[in-house]
Amino acid sequence: MRPLNVQIRLGNLRHNYQILKEMHGGKLLAVVKADAYGHGAVRCAFALADLADGFAVATIDEGIRLRESGITHPIVLLEGVFEASEYEAVEQYSLWPAVGNQWQLEALLSRHWKKPVKVWLKMDSGMHRTGFFPHDYASAYAALKQSEYVDSIVKFSHFSCADEPESGMTEIQMEAFDLGTKGLEGEESLANSAAILNIPEARRDWGRAGLALYGISPFGGSDDRLKPVMRLSTRIFGERVLQPHSPIGYGATFYTSKSTRVGLIACGYADGYPRRAPSNSPVAVDGKLTRVIGRVSMDMMTIELDASQEGLGHEVELWGDTVNINTVAEAAGTIPYELMCNIKRAKFTYIE
Ligand SMILES: *Cc1c(COP(=O)(O)O)cnc(C)c1O
């Protein structure tokens, strides 16, 4: 069998949830959209079932999948519905929809709900994707408040730069949020991972943890408080020595400068490893760091082995414990979110 493996360490997931909840205080949503950032939403939700206050997803289908597998916790639909007819499923599966614009609001209010719905009313405090502007927020809130179909309202907003402490944006957004929600009763939610870790004033009634829940620092590098959940590894299935001045791989982008031992490993961009990861991107053989050389192909890639390094048959970590996924993401000009979401064709193993 092709030896591309993803280990999901559920103990680390539980550890991260507990640390983040303690840090945030109040209640904490485990954000499991996009199949739990590629980790497997159902397995992750069950691993957190006795700890989590609730879960958050991006689509109705993701919410339904959790419900049908037996998750009974609150489930927030972070972007709300994409068409009015989806409110049917919102009611049937007892999801908590976000409302972030006028049509979502009107469609919700014009429906005859059999039981009142809990709404997450989104403010656009400065990211300018979705949400009611601060000056429109109170009237949207009032429209919901007056409806017999609305059980309660959680006021929330999302930060654009919480992972860039120097930007000043988060302070501006918090001020806009606090002004726009002034005098409106109910619970609040502001903090994503970066804000939970770094911005105490953003900790309100509900936190929303994604990236850090999976053990990855939103600030690049690593964070000792978090334990990586995903570990991607493969094996060396070919080994050879190339003469100096030998090109390797598509485009001949890398030439050996000396006689070089090269390991061929089973992982490529069709598995979700980024093709943009250049030569020198880190990998680890049996826990010892080395580097990618030559372009990443669809199904395989080549790595450098030094004289002391084990070769054929040995394990190579692409990211996880020795290789920080943030380093790979930076080398490839992307973010760890994208790398984790993209993994496919690998064998997933869940470790308790
Ligand atoms: C995805 C998402 C989160 C989680 O963000 P992280 O940076 O992964 O912690 C929180 N809130 C909203 C609205 C989101 O869409």
CSV table of N, CA, C and O in Angstrom, one decimal, residues 226-304:
chain,number,residue,atom,x,y,z
A,226,LEU,N,0.3,24.6,22.7
A,226,LEU,CA,-0.5,23.9,21.8
A,226,LEU,C,0.2,22.6,21.3
A,226,LEU,O,1.4,22.6,21.2
A,227,LYS,N,-0.5,21.6,21.1
A,227,LYS,CA,0.1,20.3,20.5
A,227,LYS,C,-0.5,20.0,19.2
A,227,LYS,O,-1.8,19.9,19.0
A,228,PRO,N,0.3,19.9,18.1
A,228,PRO,CA,-0.2,19.6,16.8
A,228,PRO,C,-1.0,18.3,16.8
A,228,PRO,O,-0.6,17.3,17.3
A,229,VAL,N,-2.2,18.4,16.1
A,229,VAL,CA,-3.1,17.3,16.0
A,229,VAL,C,-2.7,16.4,14.8
A,229,VAL,O,-2.7,15.2,14.9
A,230,MET,N,-2.5,17.0,13.7
A,230,MET,CA,-2.2,16.3,12.5
A,230,MET,C,-0.7,16.0,12.3
A,230,MET,O,0.1,16.9,12.5
A,231,ARG,N,-0.4,14.8,11.9
A,231,ARG,CA,0.9,14.5,11.5
A,231,ARG,C,0.9,13.7,10.2
A,231,ARG,O,0.2,12.7,10.0
A,232,LEU,N,1.5,14.3,9.2
A,232,LEU,CA,1.6,13.8,7.8
A,232,LEU,C,2.9,13.1,7.6
A,232,LEU,O,4.0,13.8,7.7
A,233,SER,N,2.9,11.9,7.2
A,233,SER,CA,4.2,11.2,7.0
A,233,SER,C,4.1,10.2,5.9
A,233,SER,O,3.0,9.8,5.4
A,234,THR,N,5.2,9.8,5.4
A,234,THR,CA,5.3,8.8,4.3
A,234,THR,C,6.6,8.0,4.4
A,234,THR,O,7.2,8.1,5.5
A,235,ARG,N,7.0,7.3,3.4
A,235,ARG,CA,8.2,6.5,3.5
A,235,ARG,C,9.1,6.8,2.2
A,235,ARG,O,8.6,7.2,1.2
A,236,ILE,N,10.4,6.5,2.4
A,236,ILE,CA,11.3,6.6,1.3
A,236,ILE,C,11.1,5.3,0.5
A,236,ILE,O,11.3,4.2,1.1
A,237,PHE,N,10.7,5.4,-0.8
A,237,PHE,CA,10.5,4.1,-1.5
A,237,PHE,C,11.5,4.0,-2.7
A,237,PHE,O,11.5,3.1,-3.5
A,238,GLY,N,12.5,4.9,-2.7
A,238,GLY,CA,13.6,4.8,-3.7
A,238,GLY,C,14.7,5.6,-3.1
A,238,GLY,O,14.6,6.6,-2.4
A,239,GLU,N,16.0,5.1,-3.4
A,239,GLU,CA,17.1,5.8,-2.9
A,239,GLU,C,18.2,5.6,-3.9
A,239,GLU,O,18.4,4.6,-4.5
A,240,ARG,N,19.0,6.7,-4.2
A,240,ARG,CA,20.1,6.6,-5.1
A,240,ARG,C,21.1,7.7,-4.9
A,240,ARG,O,20.8,8.7,-4.2
A,241,VAL,N,22.3,7.6,-5.5
A,241,VAL,CA,23.3,8.6,-5.4
A,241,VAL,C,23.4,9.3,-6.7
A,241,VAL,O,23.6,8.6,-7.8
A,242,LEU,N,23.3,10.6,-6.8
A,242,LEU,CA,23.5,11.4,-8.0
A,242,LEU,C,24.8,12.1,-8.0
A,242,LEU,O,25.3,12.5,-7.0
A,243,GLN,N,25.4,12.1,-9.2
A,243,GLN,CA,26.7,12.8,-9.4
A,243,GLN,C,26.5,14.3,-9.2
A,243,GLN,O,25.4,14.8,-9.3
A,244,PRO,N,27.6,15.0,-8.9
A,244,PRO,CA,27.6,16.5,-8.9
A,244,PRO,C,27.0,17.0,-10.2
A,244,PRO,O,27.2,16.4,-11.3
A,245,HIS,N,26.3,18.1,-10.2
A,245,HIS,CA,25.8,18.8,-11.4
A,245,HIS,C,24.7,18.0,-12.0
A,245,HIS,O,24.5,18.1,-13.2
A,246,SER,N,24.0,17.2,-11.3
A,246,SER,CA,22.8,16.5,-11.9
A,246,SER,C,21.5,17.3,-11.6
A,246,SER,O,21.3,17.6,-10.4
A,247,PRO,N,20.7,17.5,-12.6
A,247,PRO,CA,19.4,18.2,-12.4
A,247,PRO,C,18.4,17.1,-11.8
A,247,PRO,O,18.6,15.9,-12.0
A,248,ILE,N,17.5,17.6,-11.0
A,248,ILE,CA,16.5,16.7,-10.4
A,248,ILE,C,15.1,17.3,-10.7
A,248,ILE,O,14.8,18.5,-10.5
A,249,GLY,N,14.2,16.4,-11.2
A,249,GLY,CA,12.8,16.7,-11.3
A,249,GLY,C,12.4,17.6,-12.5
A,249,GLY,O,13.2,18.1,-13.3
A,250,TYR,N,11.1,17.9,-12.5
A,250,TYR,CA,10.5,18.8,-13.6
A,250,TYR,C,11.2,20.1,-13.6
A,250,TYR,O,11.4,20.7,-12.5
A,251,GLY,N,11.4,20.6,-14.8
A,251,GLY,CA,12.0,22.0,-14.9
A,251,GLY,C,13.5,22.0,-14.6
A,251,GLY,O,14.1,23.1,-14.7
A,252,ALA,N,14.0,20.9,-14.1
A,252,ALA,CA,15.5,20.9,-13.7
A,252,ALA,C,15.8,22.1,-12.9
A,252,ALA,O,16.8,22.8,-13.1
A,253,THR,N,15.0,22.4,-11.9
A,253,THR,CA,15.2,23.6,-11.0
A,253,THR,C,16.3,23.4,-10.0
A,253,THR,O,16.7,24.4,-9.4
A,254,PHE,N,16.7,22.2,-9.7
A,254,PHE,CA,17.7,22.0,-8.7
A,254,PHE,C,18.8,21.1,-9.3
A,254,PHE,O,18.6,20.1,-10.0
A,255,TYR,N,20.1,21.6,-9.1
A,255,TYR,CA,21.2,20.8,-9.5
A,255,TYR,C,22.0,20.4,-8.3
A,255,TYR,O,22.2,21.3,-7.4
A,256,THR,N,22.5,19.2,-8.2
A,256,THR,CA,23.3,18.8,-7.1
A,256,THR,C,24.6,19.5,-7.2
A,256,THR,O,25.1,19.8,-8.3
A,257,SER,N,25.2,20.0,-6.1
A,257,SER,CA,26.5,20.6,-6.1
A,257,SER,C,27.6,19.6,-5.8
A,257,SER,O,28.8,19.9,-6.1
A,258,LYS,N,27.2,18.5,-5.2
A,258,LYS,CA,28.2,17.5,-4.9
A,258,LYS,C,27.5,16.1,-5.1
A,258,LYS,O,26.3,16.1,-5.5
A,259,SER,N,28.3,15.1,-4.9
A,259,SER,CA,27.6,13.8,-5.0
A,259,SER,C,26.6,13.7,-3.9
A,259,SER,O,26.8,14.1,-2.7
A,260,THR,N,25.3,13.4,-4.2
A,260,THR,CA,24.2,13.6,-3.3
A,260,THR,C,23.3,12.3,-3.2
A,260,THR,O,22.9,11.7,-4.2
A,261,ARG,N,23.1,11.9,-2.0
A,261,ARG,CA,22.1,10.8,-1.8
A,261,ARG,C,20.7,11.4,-1.8
A,261,ARG,O,20.4,12.3,-1.1
A,262,VAL,N,19.9,10.8,-2.6
A,262,VAL,CA,18.5,11.3,-2.8
A,262,VAL,C,17.5,10.3,-2.5
A,262,VAL,O,17.6,9.1,-2.9
A,263,GLY,N,16.5,10.7,-1.6
A,263,GLY,CA,15.4,9.8,-1.3
A,263,GLY,C,14.2,10.2,-2.1
A,263,GLY,O,13.9,11.4,-2.3
A,264,LEU,N,13.5,9.2,-2.6
A,264,LEU,CA,12.2,9.4,-3.3
A,264,LEU,C,11.1,9.1,-2.4
A,264,LEU,O,11.1,7.9,-1.8
A,265,ILE,N,10.2,10.0,-2.2
A,265,ILE,CA,9.1,9.7,-1.2
A,265,ILE,C,7.7,9.8,-1.9
A,265,ILE,O,7.5,10.5,-2.8
A,266,ALA,N,6.8,9.1,-1.3
A,266,ALA,CA,5.4,9.0,-1.8
A,266,ALA,C,4.5,10.1,-1.2
A,266,ALA,O,3.9,9.9,-0.2
A,267,CYS,N,4.6,11.2,-1.9
A,267,CYS,CA,3.7,12.4,-1.5
A,267,CYS,C,3.9,13.4,-2.6
A,267,CYS,O,5.0,13.6,-3.0
A,268,GLY,N,2.8,14.0,-3.1
A,268,GLY,CA,3.0,15.0,-4.1
A,268,GLY,C,1.8,16.0,-4.0
A,268,GLY,O,1.0,16.0,-3.1
A,269,TYR,N,1.7,16.8,-5.0
A,269,TYR,CA,0.7,17.9,-4.9
A,269,TYR,C,-0.7,17.3,-5.1
A,269,TYR,O,-1.7,17.9,-4.7
A,270,ALA,N,-0.9,16.1,-5.7
A,270,ALA,CA,-2.2,15.5,-5.8
A,270,ALA,C,-2.7,15.0,-4.4
A,270,ALA,O,-3.8,14.7,-4.2
A,271,ASP,N,-1.7,15.0,-3.5
A,271,ASP,CA,-2.1,14.6,-2.1
A,271,ASP,C,-2.4,15.8,-1.3
A,271,ASP,O,-2.7,15.7,-0.1
A,272,GLY,N,-2.1,17.0,-1.8
A,272,GLY,CA,-2.3,18.2,-1.1
A,272,GLY,C,-1.1,18.9,-0.6
A,272,GLY,O,-1.1,20.0,-0.1
A,273,TYR,N,0.1,18.2,-0.8
A,273,TYR,CA,1.3,18.9,-0.4
A,273,TYR,C,1.5,20.0,-1.5
A,273,TYR,O,1.4,19.8,-2.7
A,274,PRO,N,1.9,21.2,-1.0
A,274,PRO,CA,1.9,22.3,-2.0
A,274,PRO,C,3.0,22.2,-3.0
A,274,PRO,O,4.2,22.1,-2.6
A,275,ARG,N,2.7,22.3,-4.3
A,275,ARG,CA,3.7,22.3,-5.3
A,275,ARG,C,4.6,23.5,-5.2
A,275,ARG,O,5.7,23.5,-5.7
A,276,ARG,N,4.1,24.6,-4.7
A,276,ARG,CA,4.9,25.8,-4.5
A,276,ARG,C,6.0,25.7,-3.5
A,276,ARG,O,6.8,26.6,-3.4
A,277,ALA,N,6.0,24.6,-2.7
A,277,ALA,CA,7.1,24.4,-1.7
A,277,ALA,C,8.4,24.2,-2.5
A,277,ALA,O,8.5,23.3,-3.2
A,278,PRO,N,9.3,25.1,-2.3
A,278,PRO,CA,10.5,25.1,-3.1
A,278,PRO,C,11.6,24.1,-2.5
A,278,PRO,O,11.4,23.6,-1.4
A,279,SER,N,12.6,23.9,-3.3
A,279,SER,CA,13.8,23.2,-2.7
A,279,SER,C,14.2,23.9,-1.4
A,279,SER,O,14.0,25.2,-1.3
A,280,ASN,N,14.6,23.2,-0.4
A,280,ASN,CA,14.9,23.6,0.9
A,280,ASN,C,13.8,23.6,1.9
A,280,ASN,O,13.9,23.8,3.1
A,281,SER,N,12.6,23.3,1.4
A,281,SER,CA,11.4,23.2,2.4
A,281,SER,C,11.8,22.0,3.3
A,281,SER,O,12.3,21.0,2.8
A,282,PRO,N,11.4,22.1,4.6
A,282,PRO,CA,11.9,21.1,5.5
A,282,PRO,C,11.0,19.8,5.5
A,282,PRO,O,9.8,19.8,5.3
A,283,VAL,N,11.7,18.7,5.7
A,283,VAL,CA,11.1,17.4,6.0
A,283,VAL,C,12.0,16.7,7.0
A,283,VAL,O,13.1,17.2,7.3
A,284,ALA,N,11.5,15.6,7.6
A,284,ALA,CA,12.3,15.0,8.6
A,284,ALA,C,12.3,13.5,8.4
A,284,ALA,O,11.3,12.9,8.2
A,285,VAL,N,13.6,12.9,8.4
A,285,VAL,CA,13.7,11.5,8.2
A,285,VAL,C,14.0,10.9,9.6
A,285,VAL,O,15.0,11.3,10.2
A,286,ASP,N,13.1,10.0,10.1
A,286,ASP,CA,13.3,9.4,11.4
A,286,ASP,C,13.6,10.5,12.4
A,286,ASP,O,14.5,10.4,13.3
A,287,GLY,N,12.9,11.6,12.3
A,287,GLY,CA,13.0,12.7,13.3
A,287,GLY,C,14.2,13.6,13.1
A,287,GLY,O,14.4,14.6,13.9
A,288,LYS,N,14.9,13.4,12.0
A,288,LYS,CA,16.1,14.3,11.7
A,288,LYS,C,15.8,15.2,10.5
A,288,LYS,O,15.4,14.7,9.4
A,289,LEU,N,16.0,16.5,10.6
A,289,LEU,CA,15.6,17.4,9.6
A,289,LEU,C,16.5,17.3,8.3
A,289,LEU,O,17.7,17.2,8.4
A,290,THR,N,15.8,17.4,7.2
A,290,THR,CA,16.5,17.5,5.9
A,290,THR,C,15.6,18.4,5.0
A,290,THR,O,14.7,19.0,5.5
A,291,ARG,N,15.8,18.3,3.7
A,291,ARG,CA,15.1,19.2,2.9
A,291,ARG,C,14.6,18.6,1.6
A,291,ARG,O,15.2,17.6,1.0
A,292,VAL,N,13.6,19.2,1.0
A,292,VAL,CA,13.1,18.9,-0.3
A,292,VAL,C,14.1,19.4,-1.3
A,292,VAL,O,14.7,20.5,-1.1
A,293,ILE,N,14.4,18.6,-2.4
A,293,ILE,CA,15.2,19.1,-3.5
A,293,ILE,C,14.5,18.8,-4.8
A,293,ILE,O,14.0,17.8,-5.0
A,294,GLY,N,14.4,19.8,-5.6
A,294,GLY,CA,13.7,19.7,-6.9
A,294,GLY,C,12.2,20.0,-6.7
A,294,GLY,O,11.8,20.1,-5.5
A,295,ARG,N,11.5,20.1,-7.8
A,295,ARG,CA,10.1,20.4,-7.7
A,295,ARG,C,9.3,19.2,-7.1
A,295,ARG,O,9.6,18.1,-7.4
A,296,VAL,N,8.2,19.6,-6.5
A,296,VAL,CA,7.2,18.6,-6.0
A,296,VAL,C,6.4,18.2,-7.2
A,296,VAL,O,5.9,19.0,-8.0
A,297,SER,N,6.4,16.8,-7.4
A,297,SER,CA,5.6,16.3,-8.6
A,297,SER,C,4.2,16.0,-8.1
A,297,SER,O,3.8,16.2,-6.9
A,298,MET,N,3.4,15.4,-9.0
A,298,MET,CA,2.0,15.1,-8.6
A,298,MET,C,1.9,14.0,-7.5
A,298,MET,O,1.1,14.1,-6.6
A,299,ASP,N,2.7,13.0,-7.6
A,299,ASP,CA,2.6,11.8,-6.8
A,299,ASP,C,3.8,11.5,-5.9
A,299,ASP,O,3.8,10.6,-5.1
A,300,MET,N,4.9,12.2,-6.2
A,300,MET,CA,6.1,12.0,-5.4
A,300,MET,C,7.0,13.2,-5.4
A,300,MET,O,6.8,14.2,-6.1
A,301,MET,N,8.0,13.2,-4.5
A,301,MET,CA,9.0,14.2,-4.4
A,301,MET,C,10.3,13.7,-4.0
A,301,MET,O,10.4,12.5,-3.5
A,302,THR,N,11.3,14.5,-4.1
A,302,THR,CA,12.7,14.0,-3.8
A,302,THR,C,13.3,14.8,-2.6
A,302,THR,O,13.1,16.1,-2.5
A,303,ILE,N,14.0,14.2,-1.8
A,303,ILE,CA,14.6,14.8,-0.6
A,303,ILE,C,16.1,14.5,-0.5
A,303,ILE,O,16.5,13.4,-1.1
A,304,GLU,N,16.8,15.3,0.1
A,304,GLU,CA,18.3,15.1,0.3
A,304,GLU,C,18.5,14.2,1.5
A,304,GLU,O,17.8,14.4,2.5
